[in-house]
PDB file of C-alpha atoms in Angstrom:
ATOM      1  CA  MET A  25      17.416 -79.946 -35.438  1.00  0.00           C
ATOM      2  CA  ASN A  26      17.193 -83.608 -36.428  1.00  0.00           C
ATOM      3  CA  LEU A  27      14.966 -84.718 -39.240  1.00  0.00           C
ATOM      4  CA  MET A  28      16.363 -88.240 -39.653  1.00  0.00           C
ATOM      5  CA  GLN A  29      14.842 -91.392 -38.263  1.00  0.00           C
ATOM      6  CA  THR A  30      16.987 -92.985 -35.539  1.00  0.00           C
ATOM      7  CA  HIS A  31      16.038 -96.548 -36.548  1.00  0.00           C
ATOM      8  CA  MET A  32      17.255 -95.983 -40.104  1.00  0.00           C
ATOM      9  CA  PRO A  33      20.075 -98.395 -41.164  1.00  0.00           C
ATOM     10  CA  ALA A  34      23.537 -96.818 -41.053  1.00  0.00           C
ATOM     11  CA  THR A  35      24.018 -96.804 -44.849  1.00  0.00           C
ATOM     12  CA  ALA A  36      20.630 -95.169 -45.362  1.00  0.00           C
ATOM     13  CA  ARG A  37      21.471 -92.523 -42.714  1.00  0.00           C
ATOM     14  CA  ASN A  38      24.818 -91.836 -44.408  1.00  0.00           C
ATOM     15  CA  THR A  39      23.124 -91.477 -47.810  1.00  0.00           C
ATOM     16  CA  ALA A  40      20.446 -89.195 -46.360  1.00  0.00           C
ATOM     17  CA  ALA A  41      23.112 -87.027 -44.703  1.00  0.00           C
ATOM     18  CA  LEU A  42      24.996 -86.681 -47.995  1.00  0.00           C
ATOM     19  CA  ASP A  43      21.785 -85.651 -49.749  1.00  0.00           C
ATOM     20  CA  THR A  44      20.868 -82.998 -47.160  1.00  0.00           C
ATOM     21  CA  LEU A  45      21.907 -79.369 -47.220  1.00  0.00           C
ATOM     22  CA  THR A  46      21.256 -77.099 -44.271  1.00  0.00           C
ATOM     23  CA  TYR A  47      20.799 -73.423 -44.936  1.00  0.00           C
ATOM     24  CA  ALA A  48      19.956 -70.119 -43.300  1.00  0.00           C
ATOM     25  CA  ILE A  49      19.263 -66.594 -44.492  1.00  0.00           C
ATOM     26  CA  GLY A  50      20.552 -63.424 -42.859  1.00  0.00           C
ATOM     27  CA  GLN A  51      21.101 -59.779 -43.678  1.00  0.00           C
ATOM     28  CA  SER A  52      24.243 -57.957 -44.688  1.00  0.00           C
ATOM     29  CA  ALA A  53      25.293 -54.526 -45.909  1.00  0.00           C
ATOM     30  CA  ILE A  54      24.706 -55.642 -49.520  1.00  0.00           C
ATOM     31  CA  GLY A  55      21.405 -57.454 -49.026  1.00  0.00           C
ATOM     32  CA  ALA A  56      20.108 -60.812 -47.912  1.00  0.00           C
ATOM     33  CA  ILE A  57      22.617 -63.647 -47.818  1.00  0.00           C
ATOM     34  CA  LEU A  58      21.894 -67.356 -47.870  1.00  0.00           C
ATOM     35  CA  ALA A  59      24.537 -69.755 -46.553  1.00  0.00           C
ATOM     36  CA  ALA A  60      24.196 -73.494 -47.149  1.00  0.00           C
ATOM     37  CA  ARG A  61      26.294 -76.390 -45.884  1.00  0.00           C
ATOM     38  CA  SER A  62      26.751 -79.961 -46.957  1.00  0.00           C
ATOM     39  CA  PRO A  63      28.477 -82.466 -44.642  1.00  0.00           C
ATOM     40  CA  VAL A  64      31.747 -81.368 -46.328  1.00  0.00           C
ATOM     41  CA  GLY A  65      31.454 -77.596 -45.900  1.00  0.00           C
ATOM     42  CA  VAL A  66      29.823 -74.444 -47.199  1.00  0.00           C
ATOM     43  CA  CYS A  67      28.435 -75.243 -50.643  1.00  0.00           C
ATOM     44  CA  ALA A  68      26.545 -72.021 -51.322  1.00  0.00           C
ATOM     45  CA  ILE A  69      26.652 -68.355 -50.430  1.00  0.00           C
ATOM     46  CA  LEU A  70      23.945 -66.594 -52.392  1.00  0.00           C
ATOM     47  CA  ILE A  71      23.177 -62.875 -52.321  1.00  0.00           C
ATOM     48  CA  GLY A  72      19.883 -61.175 -53.137  1.00  0.00           C
ATOM     49  CA  SER A  73      17.018 -59.055 -51.971  1.00  0.00           C
ATOM     50  CA  ASP A  74      14.304 -61.659 -51.491  1.00  0.00           C
ATOM     51  CA  ALA A  75      14.491 -64.700 -49.185  1.00  0.00           C
ATOM     52  CA  ASP A  76      12.058 -66.732 -51.302  1.00  0.00           C
ATOM     53  CA  ALA A  77      14.134 -66.090 -54.432  1.00  0.00           C
ATOM     54  CA  LEU A  78      17.311 -67.139 -52.605  1.00  0.00           C
ATOM     55  CA  GLU A  79      15.668 -70.391 -51.467  1.00  0.00           C
ATOM     56  CA  GLN A  80      14.525 -71.076 -55.033  1.00  0.00           C
ATOM     57  CA  ASP A  81      18.026 -70.335 -56.367  1.00  0.00           C
ATOM     58  CA  LEU A  82      19.458 -72.849 -53.872  1.00  0.00           C
ATOM     59  CA  ALA A  83      16.904 -75.494 -54.910  1.00  0.00           C
ATOM     60  CA  ASP A  84      17.664 -74.869 -58.600  1.00  0.00           C
ATOM     61  CA  ARG A  85      21.423 -75.189 -58.045  1.00  0.00           C
ATOM     62  CA  PHE A  86      21.132 -78.410 -56.031  1.00  0.00           C
ATOM     63  CA  PRO A  87      18.244 -80.405 -57.518  1.00  0.00           C
ATOM     64  CA  GLY A  88      17.401 -83.578 -55.640  1.00  0.00           C
ATOM     65  CA  LYS A  89      18.940 -82.409 -52.370  1.00  0.00           C
ATOM     66  CA  MET A  90      16.877 -82.191 -49.192  1.00  0.00           C
ATOM     67  CA  LEU A  91      17.026 -78.572 -48.019  1.00  0.00           C
ATOM     68  CA  VAL A  92      16.631 -78.025 -44.285  1.00  0.00           C
ATOM     69  CA  GLU A  93      16.568 -74.538 -42.786  1.00  0.00           C
ATOM     70  CA  ASP A  94      18.783 -74.457 -39.683  1.00  0.00           C
ATOM     71  CA  LYS A  95      19.422 -70.966 -38.367  1.00  0.00           C
ATOM     72  CA  VAL A  96      21.153 -72.181 -35.218  1.00  0.00           C
ATOM     73  CA  THR A  97      23.831 -74.273 -36.931  1.00  0.00           C
ATOM     74  CA  LEU A  98      24.581 -71.660 -39.597  1.00  0.00           C
ATOM     75  CA  ARG A  99      24.497 -68.602 -37.316  1.00  0.00           C
ATOM     76  CA  GLY A 100      28.314 -68.493 -37.180  1.00  0.00           C
ATOM     77  CA  ASP A 101      28.647 -68.816 -40.964  1.00  0.00           C
ATOM     78  CA  LEU A 102      26.206 -65.947 -41.550  1.00  0.00           C
ATOM     79  CA  ALA A 103      28.052 -63.781 -39.020  1.00  0.00           C
ATOM     80  CA  ALA A 104      31.413 -64.538 -40.681  1.00  0.00           C
ATOM     81  CA  ILE A 105      30.020 -63.689 -44.125  1.00  0.00           C
ATOM     82  CA  ALA A 106      28.452 -60.412 -42.930  1.00  0.00           C
ATOM     83  CA  ARG A 107      31.711 -59.509 -41.156  1.00  0.00           C
ATOM     84  CA  PHE A 108      33.695 -60.230 -44.338  1.00  0.00           C
ATOM     85  CA  ILE A 109      31.406 -57.927 -46.347  1.00  0.00           C
ATOM     86  CA  GLU A 110      31.941 -55.110 -43.839  1.00  0.00           C
ATOM     87  CA  THR A 111      35.653 -55.708 -43.237  1.00  0.00           C
ATOM     88  CA  PRO A 112      37.050 -57.837 -46.076  1.00  0.00           C
ATOM     89  CA  GLY A 113      40.572 -57.582 -44.690  1.00  0.00           C
ATOM     90  CA  THR A 114      39.547 -60.040 -41.964  1.00  0.00           C
ATOM     91  CA  GLY A 115      39.199 -62.767 -44.586  1.00  0.00           C
ATOM     92  CA  LEU A 116      36.548 -65.435 -44.870  1.00  0.00           C
ATOM     93  CA  ASP A 117      37.806 -68.646 -43.358  1.00  0.00           C
ATOM     94  CA  LEU A 118      35.085 -71.224 -43.933  1.00  0.00           C
ATOM     95  CA  PRO A 119      35.516 -74.811 -45.141  1.00  0.00           C
ATOM     96  CA  LEU A 120      34.137 -74.955 -48.687  1.00  0.00           C
ATOM     97  CA  ASP A 121      32.491 -77.784 -50.591  1.00  0.00           C
ATOM     98  CA  MET A 122      33.293 -77.067 -54.258  1.00  0.00           C
ATOM     99  CA  ARG A 123      32.413 -80.549 -55.587  1.00  0.00           C
ATOM    100  CA  HIS A 124      29.415 -79.382 -57.610  1.00  0.00           C
ATOM    101  CA  GLY A 125      31.500 -77.852 -60.423  1.00  0.00           C
ATOM    102  CA  THR A 126      33.126 -79.395 -63.459  1.00  0.00           C
ATOM    103  CA  PRO A 127      36.880 -80.062 -63.228  1.00  0.00           C
ATOM    104  CA  PHE A 128      37.548 -76.860 -65.239  1.00  0.00           C
ATOM    105  CA  GLN A 129      35.219 -74.802 -63.055  1.00  0.00           C
ATOM    106  CA  GLN A 130      36.953 -76.137 -59.955  1.00  0.00           C
ATOM    107  CA  ARG A 131      40.342 -75.110 -61.408  1.00  0.00           C
ATOM    108  CA  VAL A 132      39.008 -71.594 -62.088  1.00  0.00           C
ATOM    109  CA  TRP A 133      37.591 -71.385 -58.563  1.00  0.00           C
ATOM    110  CA  GLU A 134      40.894 -72.507 -57.002  1.00  0.00           C
ATOM    111  CA  VAL A 135      42.751 -69.757 -58.876  1.00  0.00           C
ATOM    112  CA  LEU A 136      40.118 -67.219 -57.799  1.00  0.00           C
ATOM    113  CA  ARG A 137      40.631 -68.191 -54.158  1.00  0.00           C
ATOM    114  CA  ALA A 138      44.336 -67.315 -54.527  1.00  0.00           C
ATOM    115  CA  ILE A 139      43.628 -63.704 -55.599  1.00  0.00           C
ATOM    116  CA  PRO A 140      44.317 -61.553 -52.563  1.00  0.00           C
ATOM    117  CA  CYS A 141      41.726 -59.233 -51.107  1.00  0.00           C
ATOM    118  CA  GLY A 142      42.002 -55.831 -52.791  1.00  0.00           C
ATOM    119  CA  ALA A 143      43.409 -57.243 -56.048  1.00  0.00           C
ATOM    120  CA  THR A 144      41.583 -57.927 -59.299  1.00  0.00           C
ATOM    121  CA  ILE A 145      42.282 -59.996 -62.399  1.00  0.00           C
ATOM    122  CA  THR A 146      40.867 -59.897 -65.916  1.00  0.00           C
ATOM    123  CA  TYR A 147      39.081 -62.832 -67.519  1.00  0.00           C
ATOM    124  CA  THR A 148      41.876 -63.100 -70.083  1.00  0.00           C
ATOM    125  CA  ALA A 149      44.648 -63.046 -67.476  1.00  0.00           C
ATOM    126  CA  LEU A 150      42.834 -65.711 -65.479  1.00  0.00           C
ATOM    127  CA  ALA A 151      42.474 -67.858 -68.609  1.00  0.00           C
ATOM    128  CA  ARG A 152      46.196 -67.471 -69.325  1.00  0.00           C
ATOM    129  CA  ARG A 153      47.017 -68.438 -65.745  1.00  0.00           C
ATOM    130  CA  LEU A 154      45.060 -71.643 -66.361  1.00  0.00           C
ATOM    131  CA  GLY A 155      47.015 -72.352 -69.553  1.00  0.00           C
ATOM    132  CA  ARG A 156      44.065 -71.507 -71.826  1.00  0.00           C
ATOM    133  CA  PRO A 157      44.929 -68.124 -73.374  1.00  0.00           C
ATOM    134  CA  THR A 158      41.762 -68.079 -75.495  1.00  0.00           C
ATOM    135  CA  GLY A 159      39.527 -69.315 -72.670  1.00  0.00           C
ATOM    136  CA  ALA A 160      38.221 -65.991 -71.314  1.00  0.00           C
ATOM    137  CA  ARG A 161      34.627 -66.926 -72.163  1.00  0.00           C
ATOM    138  CA  ALA A 162      34.976 -70.298 -70.412  1.00  0.00           C
ATOM    139  CA  VAL A 163      36.362 -68.479 -67.363  1.00  0.00           C
ATOM    140  CA  ALA A 164      33.357 -66.127 -67.406  1.00  0.00           C
ATOM    141  CA  THR A 165      31.044 -69.147 -67.573  1.00  0.00           C
ATOM    142  CA  ALA A 166      32.825 -70.734 -64.597  1.00  0.00           C
ATOM    143  CA  CYS A 167      32.442 -67.478 -62.653  1.00  0.00           C
ATOM    144  CA  ALA A 168      28.727 -67.423 -63.467  1.00  0.00           C
ATOM    145  CA  ALA A 169      28.362 -71.016 -62.215  1.00  0.00           C
ATOM    146  CA  ASN A 170      29.944 -70.140 -58.867  1.00  0.00           C
ATOM    147  CA  ALA A 171      27.450 -70.808 -56.071  1.00  0.00           C
ATOM    148  CA  ILE A 172      29.803 -69.741 -53.278  1.00  0.00           C
ATOM    149  CA  ALA A 173      29.927 -65.951 -53.614  1.00  0.00           C
ATOM    150  CA  LEU A 174      32.653 -64.324 -51.525  1.00  0.00           C
ATOM    151  CA  GLY A 175      34.116 -67.728 -50.553  1.00  0.00           C
ATOM    152  CA  ILE A 176      35.133 -68.047 -54.207  1.00  0.00           C
ATOM    153  CA  PRO A 177      35.685 -64.340 -54.920  1.00  0.00           C
ATOM    154  CA  CYS A 178      34.527 -64.111 -58.522  1.00  0.00           C
ATOM    155  CA  HIS A 179      33.742 -60.432 -57.851  1.00  0.00           C
ATOM    156  CA  ARG A 180      37.515 -59.840 -58.250  1.00  0.00           C
ATOM    157  CA  VAL A 181      37.363 -60.641 -61.981  1.00  0.00           C
ATOM    158  CA  VAL A 182      37.039 -57.519 -64.146  1.00  0.00           C
ATOM    159  CA  ARG A 183      37.054 -56.516 -67.798  1.00  0.00           C
ATOM    160  CA  ALA A 184      40.299 -55.904 -69.679  1.00  0.00           C
ATOM    161  CA  ASP A 185      39.923 -52.160 -69.021  1.00  0.00           C
ATOM    162  CA  GLY A 186      39.675 -52.772 -65.274  1.00  0.00           C
ATOM    163  CA  THR A 187      35.980 -51.951 -64.934  1.00  0.00           C
ATOM    164  CA  PRO A 188      33.582 -54.325 -63.224  1.00  0.00           C
ATOM    165  CA  SER A 189      31.585 -56.519 -65.572  1.00  0.00           C
ATOM    166  CA  GLY A 190      28.551 -58.674 -64.945  1.00  0.00           C
ATOM    167  CA  TYR A 191      27.990 -60.246 -61.559  1.00  0.00           C
ATOM    168  CA  ARG A 192      25.449 -62.937 -60.825  1.00  0.00           C
ATOM    169  CA  TRP A 193      24.258 -61.031 -57.772  1.00  0.00           C
ATOM    170  CA  GLY A 194      24.201 -57.553 -59.326  1.00  0.00           C
ATOM    171  CA  ILE A 195      26.837 -55.135 -60.613  1.00  0.00           C
ATOM    172  CA  GLU A 196      26.145 -52.665 -57.776  1.00  0.00           C
ATOM    173  CA  ARG A 197      26.972 -55.356 -55.226  1.00  0.00           C
ATOM    174  CA  LYS A 198      30.171 -56.144 -57.132  1.00  0.00           C
ATOM    175  CA  ARG A 199      31.172 -52.470 -57.101  1.00  0.00           C
ATOM    176  CA  ALA A 200      30.437 -52.233 -53.373  1.00  0.00           C
ATOM    177  CA  LEU A 201      32.589 -55.302 -52.656  1.00  0.00           C
ATOM    178  CA  LEU A 202      35.478 -54.033 -54.810  1.00  0.00           C
ATOM    179  CA  ASP A 203      35.275 -50.553 -53.245  1.00  0.00           C
ATOM    180  CA  LYS A 204      35.433 -52.037 -49.739  1.00  0.00           C
ATOM    181  CA  GLU A 205      38.426 -54.187 -50.669  1.00  0.00           C
ATOM    182  CA  ALA A 206      40.217 -51.281 -52.388  1.00  0.00           C
ATOM    183  CA  ALA A 207      39.938 -49.235 -49.187  1.00  0.00           C
ATOM    184  CA  ILE A 208      42.006 -51.729 -47.200  1.00  0.00           C
TER     185      ILE A 208
END
């Protein structure tokens, strides 16, 4: 799929490429999944029940970006994500584009990516790990801003008592993901 004009000056083509996200929607054991890529890597993995709602969520998270559906290019990403949901022990090895977060959010997301499959961490423990012992609420906000579900495993953050708390894509999906990982 090529939507760009071939006679476009090189700098204009480069700018257009940076402002374009390709995306595709597939199915998984926990519902519909939307994967989106920038030229850098996967910038969104969204989970839901309705394709139109997922597309709107993507548009809301990346205002001003040109969104181009490209099922062929993202077929492998969708397969890897669905495989990870079914067998999380296989890991999810996709290049990520985490530039859309604040510096603090990016720090939270990097720490989340270091939590091994099958393990969990509390909001408070994560805040302490970041050197902000009273920053549990800020950590929760960073988790809520995460657009790359599973790639940045915010589902591994739980309450102080070890129970799952809120999850942008539904508490039942969070429980299902944690149960699958605990069975490894």
